[in-house]
Amino acid sequence: MKRVLFVTSEVYPVIKTGGLADVSASLPEALSRQDCDIQIMLPGYPAALEAARTAGSRRKARLSIGQYHVTLWRTRLPGTAVSLWLVDCPALFDRPGNPYQNEEGQDWWDNAHRYQLFCRVAAMMASGQLGLGWTPDIVHCNDWQSALVPVFLDHLPNRPGTVFTIHNLAYQGLFSQETFRAMGLPDSLWRFDRLEFHDQLSFIKGGLVYADRITTVSPTYALEIQTPEFGYGLDGLLRYRSDRLSGILNGIDTRIWNPSDDRYLDFHYGPDSLSNKSQCKARLQQQLGLEVNGAPLFGSIGRLVEQKGIDWLLAVIPPLLEKGCQFAILGSGEPRYTDPLRALARDHPEQVSLTVGYDEPLAHRITAGADMFLMPSRFEPCGLNQMFSLRYGTIPVVHAVGGLKDTVVDPGQAAGSRATGFCFERPNEDAFLHAIDRALEYYSNRKQWRHLQRNGMAGDYSWKYRAREYLALYQSILTEQ
Ligand code: ADP
């Protein structure tokens, strides 16, 4: 049985800002059911320590690193049998706000120090220096916050194999040279082929340069990030390491996201009882103050940031309102997007509902109640919402990039028979609107629409087979060592 330490900066349901948290829970859970002793490591944020108190925890080690005092707790990820290790360092992690930012939405000034310490503890544990009686064969790191682990392990004899997964290349953990010095990292790391990136310290390069394998969360994104358009200046490095880079599509937790058994829904349904989906729609319209009618209802959930193509969404809403369409939008993010969306909701209360904030029950109700789900992301490493939608018979309309391209099949691609949604290629609002118009045409033909819905609902979005790809990857490293 392989032993794996999965190092992550967020994990559902303990702490979540995005898809990384979902994956950090559901992938280890799936692996734990397949010949893998996988344990998760997370910073000891207040919410994490609180969850540990509820679930029961044990103190496993105490150590000092420089000025910082650290306690290592072991608990379980709520609702699972998977072990969860918490790196408790109050000076760095006992703070309000989200993991990376204060309550005003500014990055914590000492993020580099916070995640360096986290990486150091992970590396010490993984290399047996904490004497815990458990060391992994593989350390699986995720995004920049854990990207220094392969660096710290690099020079050690008999070290575990390392995997680094890119969940979003746009977030790289860039800091000044002054910060690099203050962190006490050796000068030898300040090189363009190590951690230096255009006169800055780049955490993510730790993973990209030092890990035995690099993965990302969809095959298409694995190709895209090797191009200047999507590579954020790291495409050259990724091309250089392309023989070590692969894309493995994310799965979703099909127990939490299941329309026939969703605890947040008043009505449940499956492919053969889609009339109950209409009741979910009516209930949603009622709850959101939208007119309860048969108008096409578009859902949108996610971070309201440039990546998600919110400007294209803003552009298509007015012409669709004229056609009588409705919108249920849930998200939080930048005022340049929330302000105009608020204005639309204020001016058209019976057609546009905007909920600013994070609301899990509402996310489920929109996913079930909407007819179509809009994801015009400029880039999308994998995306989870389109898979939730497919499973709920809610037809996705997506920009054909990254994981969206890998999970949604347009009628134009599949001669109609295997189609599950609508894709647009050109990165602009006209192409987006054109795809929505095609979707509306299908929507007006009930038989065609049902066919699309059932195709999507029949897909397997679970981790079962996708987790096996990670197992094979771990094995390939062990075979090489
Ligand atoms: P990203 O990680 O880029 O934000 P993903 O599609 O990979 O995007 O994952 C986003 C996750 O966060 C999904 O589970 C989505 O449903 C959830 N989510 C995002 N915003 C909200 C919100 N405002 N309320 C509830 N859930 C949200």
PDB file of N, CA and C in Angstrom, residues 1-7 28 31 35-41 82-83 85 125 134-141 160-161 163 470-471 474 478:
ATOM      1  N   MET A   1       0.830  -1.204   0.000  1.00  0.00           N
ATOM      2  CA  MET A   1       0.000   0.000   0.000  1.00  0.00           C
ATOM      3  C   MET A   1       0.870   1.261   0.000  1.00  0.00           C
ATOM      4  N   LYS A   2       0.553   2.167  -0.911  1.00  0.00           N
ATOM      5  CA  LYS A   2       1.370   3.387  -0.985  1.00  0.00           C
ATOM      6  C   LYS A   2       0.996   4.359   0.115  1.00  0.00           C
ATOM      7  N   ARG A   3       2.018   5.015   0.661  1.00  0.00           N
ATOM      8  CA  ARG A   3       1.757   6.041   1.672  1.00  0.00           C
ATOM      9  C   ARG A   3       1.986   7.413   1.029  1.00  0.00           C
ATOM     10  N   VAL A   4       0.985   8.275   1.163  1.00  0.00           N
ATOM     11  CA  VAL A   4       1.053   9.581   0.498  1.00  0.00           C
ATOM     12  C   VAL A   4       0.715  10.689   1.497  1.00  0.00           C
ATOM     13  N   LEU A   5       1.547  11.715   1.523  1.00  0.00           N
ATOM     14  CA  LEU A   5       1.212  12.918   2.297  1.00  0.00           C
ATOM     15  C   LEU A   5       0.712  13.966   1.303  1.00  0.00           C
ATOM     16  N   PHE A   6      -0.521  14.412   1.492  1.00  0.00           N
ATOM     17  CA  PHE A   6      -1.157  15.354   0.569  1.00  0.00           C
ATOM     18  C   PHE A   6      -1.134  16.719   1.245  1.00  0.00           C
ATOM     19  N   VAL A   7      -0.309  17.626   0.737  1.00  0.00           N
ATOM     20  CA  VAL A   7      -0.095  18.911   1.403  1.00  0.00           C
ATOM     21  C   VAL A   7      -0.912  19.984   0.690  1.00  0.00           C
ATOM     22  N   PRO A  28      -8.183  12.742  -1.993  1.00  0.00           N
ATOM     23  CA  PRO A  28      -7.654  11.839  -0.966  1.00  0.00           C
ATOM     24  C   PRO A  28      -8.677  10.805  -0.502  1.00  0.00           C
ATOM     25  N   LEU A  31      -8.725   8.155  -3.075  1.00  0.00           N
ATOM     26  CA  LEU A  31      -7.490   7.368  -3.033  1.00  0.00           C
ATOM     27  C   LEU A  31      -7.459   6.444  -1.817  1.00  0.00           C
ATOM     28  N   ASP A  35      -6.126   1.209  -2.283  1.00  0.00           N
ATOM     29  CA  ASP A  35      -4.749   0.817  -2.030  1.00  0.00           C
ATOM     30  C   ASP A  35      -3.815   1.998  -1.753  1.00  0.00           C
ATOM     31  N   CYS A  36      -4.274   2.921  -0.927  1.00  0.00           N
ATOM     32  CA  CYS A  36      -3.434   4.091  -0.673  1.00  0.00           C
ATOM     33  C   CYS A  36      -3.689   4.595   0.747  1.00  0.00           C
ATOM     34  N   ASP A  37      -2.604   4.695   1.511  1.00  0.00           N
ATOM     35  CA  ASP A  37      -2.706   5.276   2.851  1.00  0.00           C
ATOM     36  C   ASP A  37      -2.352   6.755   2.697  1.00  0.00           C
ATOM     37  N   ILE A  38      -3.380   7.574   2.513  1.00  0.00           N
ATOM     38  CA  ILE A  38      -3.136   8.992   2.221  1.00  0.00           C
ATOM     39  C   ILE A  38      -3.533   9.838   3.420  1.00  0.00           C
ATOM     40  N   GLN A  39      -2.684  10.781   3.777  1.00  0.00           N
ATOM     41  CA  GLN A  39      -2.942  11.653   4.915  1.00  0.00           C
ATOM     42  C   GLN A  39      -2.747  13.091   4.439  1.00  0.00           C
ATOM     43  N   ILE A  40      -3.600  13.971   4.958  1.00  0.00           N
ATOM     44  CA  ILE A  40      -3.604  15.358   4.474  1.00  0.00           C
ATOM     45  C   ILE A  40      -2.900  16.251   5.489  1.00  0.00           C
ATOM     46  N   MET A  41      -2.176  17.250   5.023  1.00  0.00           N
ATOM     47  CA  MET A  41      -1.577  18.243   5.925  1.00  0.00           C
ATOM     48  C   MET A  41      -2.063  19.633   5.549  1.00  0.00           C
ATOM     49  N   VAL A  82     -10.045   9.727   6.642  1.00  0.00           N
ATOM     50  CA  VAL A  82      -8.722  10.198   6.220  1.00  0.00           C
ATOM     51  C   VAL A  82      -8.082  11.045   7.327  1.00  0.00           C
ATOM     52  N   SER A  83      -6.817  10.737   7.640  1.00  0.00           N
ATOM     53  CA  SER A  83      -6.103  11.509   8.663  1.00  0.00           C
ATOM     54  C   SER A  83      -5.798  12.911   8.176  1.00  0.00           C
ATOM     55  N   TRP A  85      -3.506  16.265   9.310  1.00  0.00           N
ATOM     56  CA  TRP A  85      -2.488  16.855  10.182  1.00  0.00           C
ATOM     57  C   TRP A  85      -2.601  18.371  10.122  1.00  0.00           C
ATOM     58  N   MET A 125       8.326  16.389   8.323  1.00  0.00           N
ATOM     59  CA  MET A 125       7.523  15.198   8.599  1.00  0.00           C
ATOM     60  C   MET A 125       7.761  14.135   7.528  1.00  0.00           C
ATOM     61  N   TRP A 134       5.543   7.431  10.917  1.00  0.00           N
ATOM     62  CA  TRP A 134       4.859   7.310   9.609  1.00  0.00           C
ATOM     63  C   TRP A 134       5.564   8.252   8.641  1.00  0.00           C
ATOM     64  N   THR A 135       6.107   7.702   7.581  1.00  0.00           N
ATOM     65  CA  THR A 135       6.679   8.564   6.539  1.00  0.00           C
ATOM     66  C   THR A 135       6.081   8.145   5.200  1.00  0.00           C
ATOM     67  N   PRO A 136       5.838   9.119   4.346  1.00  0.00           N
ATOM     68  CA  PRO A 136       5.214   8.801   3.062  1.00  0.00           C
ATOM     69  C   PRO A 136       6.218   8.336   2.014  1.00  0.00           C
ATOM     70  N   ASP A 137       5.710   7.588   1.029  1.00  0.00           N
ATOM     71  CA  ASP A 137       6.510   7.256  -0.157  1.00  0.00           C
ATOM     72  C   ASP A 137       6.486   8.438  -1.124  1.00  0.00           C
ATOM     73  N   ILE A 138       5.345   9.157  -1.088  1.00  0.00           N
ATOM     74  CA  ILE A 138       5.130  10.267  -2.019  1.00  0.00           C
ATOM     75  C   ILE A 138       4.601  11.465  -1.245  1.00  0.00           C
ATOM     76  N   VAL A 139       5.101  12.649  -1.568  1.00  0.00           N
ATOM     77  CA  VAL A 139       4.487  13.878  -1.057  1.00  0.00           C
ATOM     78  C   VAL A 139       3.821  14.566  -2.243  1.00  0.00           C
ATOM     79  N   HIS A 140       2.541  14.817  -2.097  1.00  0.00           N
ATOM     80  CA  HIS A 140       1.767  15.425  -3.189  1.00  0.00           C
ATOM     81  C   HIS A 140       1.427  16.866  -2.776  1.00  0.00           C
ATOM     82  N   CYS A 141       2.040  17.835  -3.466  1.00  0.00           N
ATOM     83  CA  CYS A 141       1.867  19.248  -3.116  1.00  0.00           C
ATOM     84  C   CYS A 141       0.927  19.929  -4.111  1.00  0.00           C
ATOM     85  N   PRO A 160      11.221  10.987  -0.070  1.00  0.00           N
ATOM     86  CA  PRO A 160      10.050  10.498  -0.800  1.00  0.00           C
ATOM     87  C   PRO A 160       9.976  11.121  -2.181  1.00  0.00           C
ATOM     88  N   GLY A 161       9.222  10.496  -3.065  1.00  0.00           N
ATOM     89  CA  GLY A 161       8.964  11.097  -4.370  1.00  0.00           C
ATOM     90  C   GLY A 161       8.054  12.307  -4.212  1.00  0.00           C
ATOM     91  N   VAL A 163       5.203  15.078  -6.066  1.00  0.00           N
ATOM     92  CA  VAL A 163       4.293  15.466  -7.137  1.00  0.00           C
ATOM     93  C   VAL A 163       3.839  16.886  -6.839  1.00  0.00           C
ATOM     94  N   TYR A 470      -3.821   9.010 -10.696  1.00  0.00           N
ATOM     95  CA  TYR A 470      -2.828   9.496  -9.723  1.00  0.00           C
ATOM     96  C   TYR A 470      -2.039   8.325  -9.144  1.00  0.00           C
ATOM     97  N   LEU A 471      -2.735   7.223  -8.861  1.00  0.00           N
ATOM     98  CA  LEU A 471      -2.022   6.052  -8.328  1.00  0.00           C
ATOM     99  C   LEU A 471      -0.949   5.583  -9.295  1.00  0.00           C
ATOM    100  N   TYR A 474       1.948   7.968  -9.110  1.00  0.00           N
ATOM    101  CA  TYR A 474       2.782   7.718  -7.921  1.00  0.00           C
ATOM    102  C   TYR A 474       3.676   6.495  -8.180  1.00  0.00           C
ATOM    103  N   LEU A 478       7.866   5.787  -8.035  1.00  0.00           N
ATOM    104  CA  LEU A 478       8.479   4.777  -7.159  1.00  0.00           C
ATOM    105  C   LEU A 478       9.290   3.772  -7.967  1.00  0.00           C
TER     106      LEU A 478
END
